[in-house]
Coordinates of C-alpha atoms in Angstrom, one line a residue:
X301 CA -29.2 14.4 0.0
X302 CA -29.9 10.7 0.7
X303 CA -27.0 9.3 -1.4
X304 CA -24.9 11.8 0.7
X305 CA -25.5 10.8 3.7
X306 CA -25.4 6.9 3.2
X307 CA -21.4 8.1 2.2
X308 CA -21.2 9.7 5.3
X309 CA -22.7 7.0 7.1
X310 CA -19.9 4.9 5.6
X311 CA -17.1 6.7 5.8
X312 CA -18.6 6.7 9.7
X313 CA -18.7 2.9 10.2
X314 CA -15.1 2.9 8.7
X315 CA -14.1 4.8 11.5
X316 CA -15.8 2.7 13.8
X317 CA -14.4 -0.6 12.5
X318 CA -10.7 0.9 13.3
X319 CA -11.5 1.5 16.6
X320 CA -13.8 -1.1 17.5
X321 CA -10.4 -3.5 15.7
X322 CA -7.9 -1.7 18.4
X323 CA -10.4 -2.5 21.3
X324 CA -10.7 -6.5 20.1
X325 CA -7.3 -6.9 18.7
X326 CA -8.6 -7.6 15.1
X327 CA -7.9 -6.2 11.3
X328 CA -9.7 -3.5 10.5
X329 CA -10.6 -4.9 7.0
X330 CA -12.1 -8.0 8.7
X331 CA -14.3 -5.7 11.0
X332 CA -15.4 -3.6 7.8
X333 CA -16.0 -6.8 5.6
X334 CA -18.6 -7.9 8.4
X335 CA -19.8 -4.2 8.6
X336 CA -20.7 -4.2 4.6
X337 CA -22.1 -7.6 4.8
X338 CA -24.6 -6.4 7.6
X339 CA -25.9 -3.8 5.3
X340 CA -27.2 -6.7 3.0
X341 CA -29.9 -7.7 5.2
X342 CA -31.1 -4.1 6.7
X343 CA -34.5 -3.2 5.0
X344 CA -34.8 -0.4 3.6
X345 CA -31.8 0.7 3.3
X346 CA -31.1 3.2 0.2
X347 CA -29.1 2.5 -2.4
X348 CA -26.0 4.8 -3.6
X349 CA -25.4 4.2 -7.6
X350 CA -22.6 4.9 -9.0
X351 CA -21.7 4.8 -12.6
X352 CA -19.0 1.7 -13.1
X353 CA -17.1 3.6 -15.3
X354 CA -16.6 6.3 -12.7
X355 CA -15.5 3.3 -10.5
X356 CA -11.8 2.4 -11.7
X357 CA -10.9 6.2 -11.7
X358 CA -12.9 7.0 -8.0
X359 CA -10.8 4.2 -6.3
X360 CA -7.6 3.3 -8.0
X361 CA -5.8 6.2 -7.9
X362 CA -5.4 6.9 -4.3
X363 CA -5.4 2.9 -3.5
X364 CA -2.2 2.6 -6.3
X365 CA -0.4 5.8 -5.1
X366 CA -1.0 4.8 -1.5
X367 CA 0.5 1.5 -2.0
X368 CA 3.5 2.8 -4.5
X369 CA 4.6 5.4 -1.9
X370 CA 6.2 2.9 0.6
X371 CA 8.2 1.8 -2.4
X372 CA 11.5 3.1 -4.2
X373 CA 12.9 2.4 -7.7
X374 CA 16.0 0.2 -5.5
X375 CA 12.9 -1.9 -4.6
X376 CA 12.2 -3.0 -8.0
X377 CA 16.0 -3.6 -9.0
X378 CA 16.8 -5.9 -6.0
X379 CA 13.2 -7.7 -5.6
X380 CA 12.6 -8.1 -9.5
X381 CA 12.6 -11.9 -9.1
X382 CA 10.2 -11.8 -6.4
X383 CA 8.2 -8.9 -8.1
X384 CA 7.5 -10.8 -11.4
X385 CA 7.2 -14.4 -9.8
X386 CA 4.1 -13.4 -7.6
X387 CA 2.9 -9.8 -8.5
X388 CA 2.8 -10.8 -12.0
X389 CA 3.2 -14.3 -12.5
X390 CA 1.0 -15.6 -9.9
X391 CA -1.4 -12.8 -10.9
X392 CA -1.5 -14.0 -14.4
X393 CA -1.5 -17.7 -13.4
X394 CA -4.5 -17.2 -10.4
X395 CA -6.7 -15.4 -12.9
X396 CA -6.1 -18.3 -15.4
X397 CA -7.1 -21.0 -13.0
X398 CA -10.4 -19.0 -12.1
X399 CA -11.4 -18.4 -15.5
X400 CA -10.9 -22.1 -16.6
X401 CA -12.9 -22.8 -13.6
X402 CA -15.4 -20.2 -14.8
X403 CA -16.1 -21.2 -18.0
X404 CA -17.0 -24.3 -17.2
X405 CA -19.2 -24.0 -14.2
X406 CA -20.9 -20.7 -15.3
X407 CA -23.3 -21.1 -18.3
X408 CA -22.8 -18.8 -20.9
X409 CA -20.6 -16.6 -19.6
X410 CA -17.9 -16.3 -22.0
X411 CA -13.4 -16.4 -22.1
X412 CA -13.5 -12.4 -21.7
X413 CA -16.2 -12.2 -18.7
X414 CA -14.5 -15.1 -17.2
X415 CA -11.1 -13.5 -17.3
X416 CA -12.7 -10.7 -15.7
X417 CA -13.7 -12.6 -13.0
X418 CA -10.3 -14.2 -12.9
X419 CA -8.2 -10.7 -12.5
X420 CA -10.8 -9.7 -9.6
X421 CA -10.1 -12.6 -7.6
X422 CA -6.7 -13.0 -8.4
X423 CA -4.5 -9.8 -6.2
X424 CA -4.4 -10.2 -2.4
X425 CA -4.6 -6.4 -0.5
X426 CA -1.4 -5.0 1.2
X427 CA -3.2 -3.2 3.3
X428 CA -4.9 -6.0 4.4
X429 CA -2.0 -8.3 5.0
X430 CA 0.0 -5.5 6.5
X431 CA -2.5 -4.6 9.3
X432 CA -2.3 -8.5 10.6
X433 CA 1.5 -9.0 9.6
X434 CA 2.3 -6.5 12.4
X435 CA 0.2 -8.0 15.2
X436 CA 1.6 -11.3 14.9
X437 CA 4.9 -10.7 14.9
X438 CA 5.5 -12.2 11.6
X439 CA 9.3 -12.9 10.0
X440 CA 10.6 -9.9 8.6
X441 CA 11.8 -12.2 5.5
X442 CA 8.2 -12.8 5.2
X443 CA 7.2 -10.0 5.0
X444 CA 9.1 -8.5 2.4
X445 CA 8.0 -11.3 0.3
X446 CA 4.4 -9.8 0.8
X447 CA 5.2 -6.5 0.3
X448 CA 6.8 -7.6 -2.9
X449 CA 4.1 -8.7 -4.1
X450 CA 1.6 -6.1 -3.1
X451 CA 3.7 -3.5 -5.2
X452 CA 2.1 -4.7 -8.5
X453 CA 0.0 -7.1 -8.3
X454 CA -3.0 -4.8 -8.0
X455 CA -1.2 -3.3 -11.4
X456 CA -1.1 -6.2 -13.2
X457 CA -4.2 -8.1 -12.3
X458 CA -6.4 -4.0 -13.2
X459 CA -4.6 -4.3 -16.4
X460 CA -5.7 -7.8 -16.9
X461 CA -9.6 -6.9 -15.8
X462 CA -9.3 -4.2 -18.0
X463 CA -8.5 -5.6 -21.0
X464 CA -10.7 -8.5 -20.3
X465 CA -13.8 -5.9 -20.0
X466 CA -12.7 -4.1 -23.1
X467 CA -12.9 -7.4 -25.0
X468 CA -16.3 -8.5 -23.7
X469 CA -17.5 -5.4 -24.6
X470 CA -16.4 -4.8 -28.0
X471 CA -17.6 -8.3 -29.0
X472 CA -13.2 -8.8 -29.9
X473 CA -11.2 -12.3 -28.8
X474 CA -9.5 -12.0 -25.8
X475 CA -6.2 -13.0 -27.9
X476 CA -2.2 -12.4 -27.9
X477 CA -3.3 -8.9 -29.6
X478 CA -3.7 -7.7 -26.1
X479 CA 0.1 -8.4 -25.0
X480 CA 1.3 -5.8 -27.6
X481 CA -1.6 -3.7 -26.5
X482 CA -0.4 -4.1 -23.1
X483 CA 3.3 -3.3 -23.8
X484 CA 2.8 0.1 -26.0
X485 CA 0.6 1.3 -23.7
X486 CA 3.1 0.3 -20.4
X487 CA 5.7 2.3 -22.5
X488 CA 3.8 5.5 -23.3
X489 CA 2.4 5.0 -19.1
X490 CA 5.6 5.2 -17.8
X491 CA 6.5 8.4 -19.6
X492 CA 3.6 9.8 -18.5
X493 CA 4.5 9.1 -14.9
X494 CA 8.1 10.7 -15.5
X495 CA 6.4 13.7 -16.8
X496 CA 4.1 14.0 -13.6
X497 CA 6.4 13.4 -11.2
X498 CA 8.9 15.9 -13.1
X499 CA 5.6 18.4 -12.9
X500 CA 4.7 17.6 -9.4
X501 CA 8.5 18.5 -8.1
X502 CA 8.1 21.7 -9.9
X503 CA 5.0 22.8 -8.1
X504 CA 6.3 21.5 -4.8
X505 CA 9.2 24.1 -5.1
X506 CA 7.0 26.7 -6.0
X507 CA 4.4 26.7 -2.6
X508 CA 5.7 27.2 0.3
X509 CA 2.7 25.6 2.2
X510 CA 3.4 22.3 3.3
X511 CA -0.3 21.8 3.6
X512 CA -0.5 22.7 -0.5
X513 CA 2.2 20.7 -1.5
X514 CA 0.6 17.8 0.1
X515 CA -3.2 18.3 -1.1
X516 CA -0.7 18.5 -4.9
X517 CA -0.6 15.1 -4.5
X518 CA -4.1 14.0 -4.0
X519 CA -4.8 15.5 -6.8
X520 CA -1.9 13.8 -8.6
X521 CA -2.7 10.4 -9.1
X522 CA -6.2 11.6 -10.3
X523 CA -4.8 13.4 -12.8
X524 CA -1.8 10.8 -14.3
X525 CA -4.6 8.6 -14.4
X526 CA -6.8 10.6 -16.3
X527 CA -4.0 11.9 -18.6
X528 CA -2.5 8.1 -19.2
X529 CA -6.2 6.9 -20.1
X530 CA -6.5 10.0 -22.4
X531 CA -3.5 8.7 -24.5
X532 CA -4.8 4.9 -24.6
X533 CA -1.7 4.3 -22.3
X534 CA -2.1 2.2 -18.9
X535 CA -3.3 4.8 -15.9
X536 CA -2.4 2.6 -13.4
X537 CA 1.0 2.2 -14.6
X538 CA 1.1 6.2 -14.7
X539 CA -0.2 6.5 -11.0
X540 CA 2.7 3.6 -10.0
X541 CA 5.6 5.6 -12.0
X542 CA 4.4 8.9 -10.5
X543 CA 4.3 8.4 -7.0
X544 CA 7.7 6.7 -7.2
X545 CA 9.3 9.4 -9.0
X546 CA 7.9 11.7 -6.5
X547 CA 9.7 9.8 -4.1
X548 CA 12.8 9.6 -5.8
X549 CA 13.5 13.3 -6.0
X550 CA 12.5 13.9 -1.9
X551 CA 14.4 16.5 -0.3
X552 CA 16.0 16.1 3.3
X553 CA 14.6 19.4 4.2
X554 CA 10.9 18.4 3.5
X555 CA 10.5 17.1 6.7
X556 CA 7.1 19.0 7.8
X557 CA 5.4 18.4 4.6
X558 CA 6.7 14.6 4.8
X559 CA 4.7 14.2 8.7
X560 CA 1.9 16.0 7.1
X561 CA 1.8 13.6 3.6
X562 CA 1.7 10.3 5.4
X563 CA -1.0 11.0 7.7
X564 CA -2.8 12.3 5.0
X565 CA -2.2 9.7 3.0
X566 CA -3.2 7.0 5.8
X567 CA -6.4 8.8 6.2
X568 CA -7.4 8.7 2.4
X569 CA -6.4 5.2 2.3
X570 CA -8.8 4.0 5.1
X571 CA -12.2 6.3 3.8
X572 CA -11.4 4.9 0.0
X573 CA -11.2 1.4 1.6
X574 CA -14.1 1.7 3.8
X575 CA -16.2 3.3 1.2
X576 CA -15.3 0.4 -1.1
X577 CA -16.7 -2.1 1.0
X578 CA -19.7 -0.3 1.9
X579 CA -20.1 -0.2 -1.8
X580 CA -19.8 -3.7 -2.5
X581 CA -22.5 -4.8 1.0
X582 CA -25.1 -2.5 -1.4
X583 CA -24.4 -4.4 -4.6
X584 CA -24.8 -7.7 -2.9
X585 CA -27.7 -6.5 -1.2
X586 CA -29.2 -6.0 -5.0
X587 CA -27.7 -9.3 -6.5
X588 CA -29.6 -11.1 -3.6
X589 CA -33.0 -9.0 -4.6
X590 CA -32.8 -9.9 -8.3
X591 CA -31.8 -13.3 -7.8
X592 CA -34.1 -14.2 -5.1
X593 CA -33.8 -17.8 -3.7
X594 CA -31.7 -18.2 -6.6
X595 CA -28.7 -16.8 -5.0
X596 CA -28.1 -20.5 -3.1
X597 CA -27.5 -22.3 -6.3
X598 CA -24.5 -19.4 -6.7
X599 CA -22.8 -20.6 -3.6
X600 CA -21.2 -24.3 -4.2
X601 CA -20.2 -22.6 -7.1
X602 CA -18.3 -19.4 -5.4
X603 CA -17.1 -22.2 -2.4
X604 CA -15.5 -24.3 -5.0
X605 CA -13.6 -21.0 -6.9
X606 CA -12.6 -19.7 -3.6
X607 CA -10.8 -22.7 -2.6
X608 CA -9.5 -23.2 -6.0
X609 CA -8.0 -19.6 -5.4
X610 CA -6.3 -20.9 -2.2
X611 CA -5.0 -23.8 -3.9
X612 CA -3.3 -22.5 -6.3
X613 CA -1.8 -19.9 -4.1
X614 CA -0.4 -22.7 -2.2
X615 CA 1.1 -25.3 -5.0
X616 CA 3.0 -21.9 -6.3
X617 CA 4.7 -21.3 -3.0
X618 CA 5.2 -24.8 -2.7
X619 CA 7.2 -24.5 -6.6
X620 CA 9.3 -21.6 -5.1
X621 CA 9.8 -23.6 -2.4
X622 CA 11.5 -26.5 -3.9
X623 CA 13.1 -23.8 -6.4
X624 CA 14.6 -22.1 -3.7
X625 CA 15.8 -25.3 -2.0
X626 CA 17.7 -26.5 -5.6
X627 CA 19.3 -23.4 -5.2
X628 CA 20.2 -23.0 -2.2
X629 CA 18.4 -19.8 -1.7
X630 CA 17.6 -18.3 1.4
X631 CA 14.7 -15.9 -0.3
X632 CA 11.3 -17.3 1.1
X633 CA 9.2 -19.3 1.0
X634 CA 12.3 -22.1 1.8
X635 CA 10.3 -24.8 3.4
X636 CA 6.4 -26.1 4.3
X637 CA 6.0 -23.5 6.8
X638 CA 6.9 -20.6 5.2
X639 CA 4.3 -21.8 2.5
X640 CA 1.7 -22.2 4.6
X641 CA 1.7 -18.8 5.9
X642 CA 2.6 -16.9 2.8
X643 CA -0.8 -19.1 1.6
X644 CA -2.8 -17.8 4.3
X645 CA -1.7 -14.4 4.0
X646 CA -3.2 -13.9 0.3
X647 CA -6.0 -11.7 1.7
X648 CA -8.1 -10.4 -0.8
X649 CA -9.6 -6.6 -0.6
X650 CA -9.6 -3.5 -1.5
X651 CA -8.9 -4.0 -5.5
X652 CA -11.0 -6.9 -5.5
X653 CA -14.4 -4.7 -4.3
X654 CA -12.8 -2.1 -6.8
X655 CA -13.1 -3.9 -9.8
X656 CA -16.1 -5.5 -8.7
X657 CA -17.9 -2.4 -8.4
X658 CA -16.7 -1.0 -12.2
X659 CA -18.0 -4.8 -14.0
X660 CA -20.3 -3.3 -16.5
X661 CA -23.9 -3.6 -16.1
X662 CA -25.2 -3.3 -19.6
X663 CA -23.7 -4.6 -23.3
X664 CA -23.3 -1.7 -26.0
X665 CA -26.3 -2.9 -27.5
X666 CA -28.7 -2.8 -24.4
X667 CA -28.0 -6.7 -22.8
X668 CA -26.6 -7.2 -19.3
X669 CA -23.2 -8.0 -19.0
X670 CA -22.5 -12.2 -19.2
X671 CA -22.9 -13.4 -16.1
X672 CA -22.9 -10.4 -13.9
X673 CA -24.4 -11.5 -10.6
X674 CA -22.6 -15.2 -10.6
X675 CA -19.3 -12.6 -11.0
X676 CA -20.4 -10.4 -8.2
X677 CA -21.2 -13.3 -6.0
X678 CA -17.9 -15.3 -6.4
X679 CA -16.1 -11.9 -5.7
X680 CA -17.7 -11.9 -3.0
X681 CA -17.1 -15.3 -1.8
X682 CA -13.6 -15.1 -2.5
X683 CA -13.4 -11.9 -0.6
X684 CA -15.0 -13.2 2.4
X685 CA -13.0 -17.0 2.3
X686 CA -9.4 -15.0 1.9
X687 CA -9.9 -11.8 4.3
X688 CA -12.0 -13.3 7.3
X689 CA -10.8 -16.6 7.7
X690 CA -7.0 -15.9 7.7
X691 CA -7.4 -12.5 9.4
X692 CA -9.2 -14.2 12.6
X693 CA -6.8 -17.1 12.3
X694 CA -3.2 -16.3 11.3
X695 CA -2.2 -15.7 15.2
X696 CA -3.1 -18.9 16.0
X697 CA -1.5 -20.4 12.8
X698 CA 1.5 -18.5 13.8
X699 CA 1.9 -19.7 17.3
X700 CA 1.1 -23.5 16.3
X701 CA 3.8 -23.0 13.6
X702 CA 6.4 -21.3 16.6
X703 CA 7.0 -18.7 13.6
X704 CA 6.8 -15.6 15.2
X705 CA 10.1 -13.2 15.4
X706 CA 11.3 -11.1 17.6
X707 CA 12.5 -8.4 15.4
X708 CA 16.2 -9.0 15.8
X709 CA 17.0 -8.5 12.4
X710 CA 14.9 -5.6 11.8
X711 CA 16.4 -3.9 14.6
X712 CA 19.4 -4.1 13.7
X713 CA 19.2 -2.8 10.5
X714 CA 17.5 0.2 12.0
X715 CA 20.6 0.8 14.3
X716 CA 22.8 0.6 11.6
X717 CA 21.0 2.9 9.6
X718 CA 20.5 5.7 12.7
X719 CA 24.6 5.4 13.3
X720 CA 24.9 6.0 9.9
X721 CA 22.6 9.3 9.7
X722 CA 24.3 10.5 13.5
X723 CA 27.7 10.2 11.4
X724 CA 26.1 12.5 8.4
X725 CA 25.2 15.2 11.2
X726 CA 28.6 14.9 13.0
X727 CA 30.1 15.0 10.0
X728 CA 28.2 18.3 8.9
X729 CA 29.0 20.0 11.8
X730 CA 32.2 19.8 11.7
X731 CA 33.0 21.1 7.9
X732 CA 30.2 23.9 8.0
X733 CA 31.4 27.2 8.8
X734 CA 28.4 28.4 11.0
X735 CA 29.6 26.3 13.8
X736 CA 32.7 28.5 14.1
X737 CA 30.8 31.5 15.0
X738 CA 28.6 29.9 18.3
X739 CA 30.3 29.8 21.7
X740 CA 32.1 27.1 23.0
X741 CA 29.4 25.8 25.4
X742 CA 27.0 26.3 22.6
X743 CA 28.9 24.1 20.2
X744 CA 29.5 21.8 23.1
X745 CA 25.8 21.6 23.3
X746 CA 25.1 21.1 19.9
X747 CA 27.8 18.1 19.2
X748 CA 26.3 16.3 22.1
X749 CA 22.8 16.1 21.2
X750 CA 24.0 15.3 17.8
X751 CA 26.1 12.6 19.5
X752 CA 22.7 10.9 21.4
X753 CA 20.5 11.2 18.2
X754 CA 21.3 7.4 17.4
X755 CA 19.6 6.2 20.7
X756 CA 16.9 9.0 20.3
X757 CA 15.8 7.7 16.5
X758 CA 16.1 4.2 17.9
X759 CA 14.0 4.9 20.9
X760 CA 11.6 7.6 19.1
X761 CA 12.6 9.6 22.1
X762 CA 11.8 13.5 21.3
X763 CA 12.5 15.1 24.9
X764 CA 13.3 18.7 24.7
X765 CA 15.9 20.0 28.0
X766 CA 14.7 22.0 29.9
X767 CA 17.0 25.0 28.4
X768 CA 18.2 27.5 31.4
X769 CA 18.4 31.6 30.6
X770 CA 22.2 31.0 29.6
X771 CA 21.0 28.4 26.8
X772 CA 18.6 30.5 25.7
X773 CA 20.5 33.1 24.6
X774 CA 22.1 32.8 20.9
X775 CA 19.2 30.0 20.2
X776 CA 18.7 31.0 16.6
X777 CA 22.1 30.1 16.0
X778 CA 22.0 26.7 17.7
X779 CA 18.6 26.1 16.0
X780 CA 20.3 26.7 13.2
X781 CA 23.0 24.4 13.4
X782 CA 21.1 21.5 14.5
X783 CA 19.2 22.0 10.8
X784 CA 22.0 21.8 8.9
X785 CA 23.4 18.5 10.9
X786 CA 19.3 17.0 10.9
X787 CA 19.3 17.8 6.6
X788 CA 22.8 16.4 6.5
X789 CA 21.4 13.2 8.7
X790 CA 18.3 12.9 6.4
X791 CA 20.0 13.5 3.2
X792 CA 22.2 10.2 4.6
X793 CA 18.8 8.5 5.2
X794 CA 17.4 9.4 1.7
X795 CA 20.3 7.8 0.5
X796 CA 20.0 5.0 1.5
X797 CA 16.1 4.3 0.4
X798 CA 18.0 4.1 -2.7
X799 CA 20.9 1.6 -2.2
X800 CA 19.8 -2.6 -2.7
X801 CA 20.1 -3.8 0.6
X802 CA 17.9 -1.4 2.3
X803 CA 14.4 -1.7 3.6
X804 CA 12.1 0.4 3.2
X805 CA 10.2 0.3 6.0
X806 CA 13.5 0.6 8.5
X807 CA 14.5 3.7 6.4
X808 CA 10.7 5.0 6.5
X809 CA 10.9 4.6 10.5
X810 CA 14.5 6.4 10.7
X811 CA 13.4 9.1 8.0
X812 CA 10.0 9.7 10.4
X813 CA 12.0 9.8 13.7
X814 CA 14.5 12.5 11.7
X815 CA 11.4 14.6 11.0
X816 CA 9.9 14.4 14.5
X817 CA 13.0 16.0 15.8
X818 CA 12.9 18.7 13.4
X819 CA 9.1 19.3 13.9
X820 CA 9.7 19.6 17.4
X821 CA 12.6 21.9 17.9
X822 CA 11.4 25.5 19.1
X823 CA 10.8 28.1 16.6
X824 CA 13.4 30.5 15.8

């Protein structure tokens, strides 16, 4: 019952860090970093133990489906460059760096611990970054760039801790073995995520509930992950392929269960988060207690690894910078302040306390894992250094840098895209025979609102008219209509989640506004 309620008490403070960050204008994460840390130095506080190897399937899941979700297959063709030169690359180089560093300044702890420690430290959070992007009025070009990056960088650097772990524990070199391990079981993940997002849309057409077909996919991700892992394939791979082949096959008239999923979704993601850092403030809170007085002969060391971490953040944005400029690319980062912002955005979080949590505790044959607490401690540090300072600084950097936007460009691509889903519904109405058999003034009715729905997605405007007794009559045949020219509008919408030049957050926004109207149109 204890254990129990110190969850509840944590899934509590979450709460309370959201709302106290509306109130002060801060990130959330910042707010529940400070939170966990607090719980470090509150005697007798009880401990919640939870099995590490129960860690990576508890947490990644939801965190890699949550993430994958805002993304689309047309993501990954146009953005490849950007996706492999800092979700993968950059992943690969950053945990590199940290274990060289490692190795030397940690006694005894070993190329496969060290990697370890590398991966942990190495992916910055979405989540994280997104919550402070939006306040600050960041560059939409920016932005993507982050977003980019958050689409597989978690992926790649859980993969790397993974096989780092597996190594240490089996007593077997961390060696170029693992790349061929790496790329069979990528192969056999990825069918696995076709299969379950081929299985998902087959339940989804069966239950009519849009409440059931949304709790389907919580318990999706669980179980691609589980399944991939079964096979010796990569589950987080699986959980990535899923959720975007859920997305693929969306249907314009899912618009309920659509409203329903995302709240849902934004919900799970904040409890997982804030139970993850609640998490890591109790493991610290042990590290100090076995350490003792110890623990400040740890910190020099975790300073110096954090800083290396922002380093080499910055001399790779600085490379792409230069790149870009011999190319005469306009794909950031394109100049010193661009570099400096996309440095200071490489929040750590949420996978970082994830794999944190699952390091090992023992060795097979009964010893502790190399150099667990140094490990922890660094994490920790690194955390703190990337999440805190940037979060309560980036509006300042961003006003001293005069590189705030005004949203022009994002704007506009959301106008062009809510002309382009009024045309869809115009267009419907006029070739569907239905419309034949209203009145006049009813069709009269119906093309005009159809006409204003451009300003209305644009504005998020959902007024209902006040309909008089003549209106009212025949309003199961207007209702109807308006369906048919709304699917025909979102089917336009949908399309376009899938075409290059899109972005996915403008068609998200359009798609929402789509599915507000149809939520709130009176029942027939």
């Amino acid at each position: 019952m204890e254990q129990l309620i110190l969850i509840i008490g944590l899934l509590f403070a979450t709460v309370i860090a959201v709302g106290l960050g509306d109130k002060l204008k801060l990130p959330y994460p910042v707010l529940m970093l400070v939170m966990a840390g607090a719980l470090t130095f509150i005697p007798g506080f009880p401990d919640l133990r939870i099995d590490p190897e129960l860690i990576l399937p508890i947490f990644l899941p939801p965190l890699l489906f949550a993430t994958a979700q805002k993304s689309s297959w047309a993501v990954f063709r146009v953005r490849w460059r950007t996706i492999l030169l800092m979700a993968v690359a950059l992943v690969v180089v950053s945990s590199a760096m940290v274990a060289g560093a490692a190795w030397m300044l940690i006694p005894s702890i070993g190329i496969p611990a060290a990697i370890a420690l590398g991966a942990m430290c190495a992916p910055p959070d979405p989540v994280a970054v997104e919550s402070i992007a939006g306040r600050v009025h960041m560059p939409r070009k920016l932005i993507t760039v982050l977003q980019s990056e958050g689409l597989f960088n978690d992926a790649a650097a859980i993969v790397i801790f993974q096989a780092a772990v597996a190594s240490a524990m089996d007593g077997e070199p961390f060696g170029v073995g693992v790349i061929g391990k790496f790329l069979l079981g990528a192969a056999l993940a990825i069918v696995v995520g076709m299969l379950m997002g081929w299985v998902t849309g087959l339940i989804t057409k069966l239950i009519t509930s849009s409440v059931a077909r949304s709790a389907v996919t919580l318990v999706v991700p669980f179980a691609a992950y589980i399944l991939a892992e079964e096979v010796h394939a990569s589950g987080v791979i699986a959980v990535v392929v899923t959720a975007l082949e859920i997305r693929r096959h969306a249907r314009a008239e899912d618009a309920t269960e659509r409203i329903t999923r995302a709240a849902f979704w934004d919900v799970v993601e904040l409890l997982v988060t804030g139970l993850a850092f609640g998490l890591v403030g109790l493991e610290v809170r042990e590290v100090i207690k076995a350490e003792g007085s110890d623990i400040w002969g740890m910190l020099p060391l975790a300073f110096a690894i954090s800083v290396l971490v922002i380093l080499v953040r910055f001399l790779w944005f600085a490379l792409l910078a230069l790149l870009s400029r011999a190319s005469d690319s306009d794909t950031p980062p394109t100049g010193i302040k661009d570099v400096v912002i996309l440095t200071w955005c490489g929040m750590r979080g949420l996978a970082t306390l994830a794999l944190a949590l699952a390091l090992p505790v023992t060795m097979p044959g009964g010893g502790d894992f190399p150099a667990r607490h140094e490990i922890i401690v660094v994490a920790c540090a690194v955390l703190l250094t990337t999440l805190v300072l940037p979060g309560l600084t980036l509006p300042w950097l961003m006003r001293i840098l005069k590189a705030t936007d005004d949203g022009s460009d994002e704007r506009e691509a959301a106008k062009v895209l809510a002309l382009r889903a009024q045309e869809a519904a115009i267009a419907a109405l006029r070739d569907n025979d239905l419309i034949r058999s209203l009145p006049p003034e009813k069709t009269a009715v119906v093309r005009e609102k159809m006409k204003r729905l451009h300003a209305e997605l644009l504005d998020g405007s959902l007024k209902n008219e006040a309909l008089d007794e003549r209106r009212r009559r025949g309003r199961e045949l207007a209702i109807t209509v308006q369906t048919i020219a709304l699917d025909a509008a979102r089917a336009e919408v949908l399309s376009a989640r899938n075409e290059p030049e899109s972005d996915p957050e403008v068609v998200d926004r359009v798609l929402r506004q789509l599915d507000l109207r149809t939520m709130a149109m009176p029942e027939n």
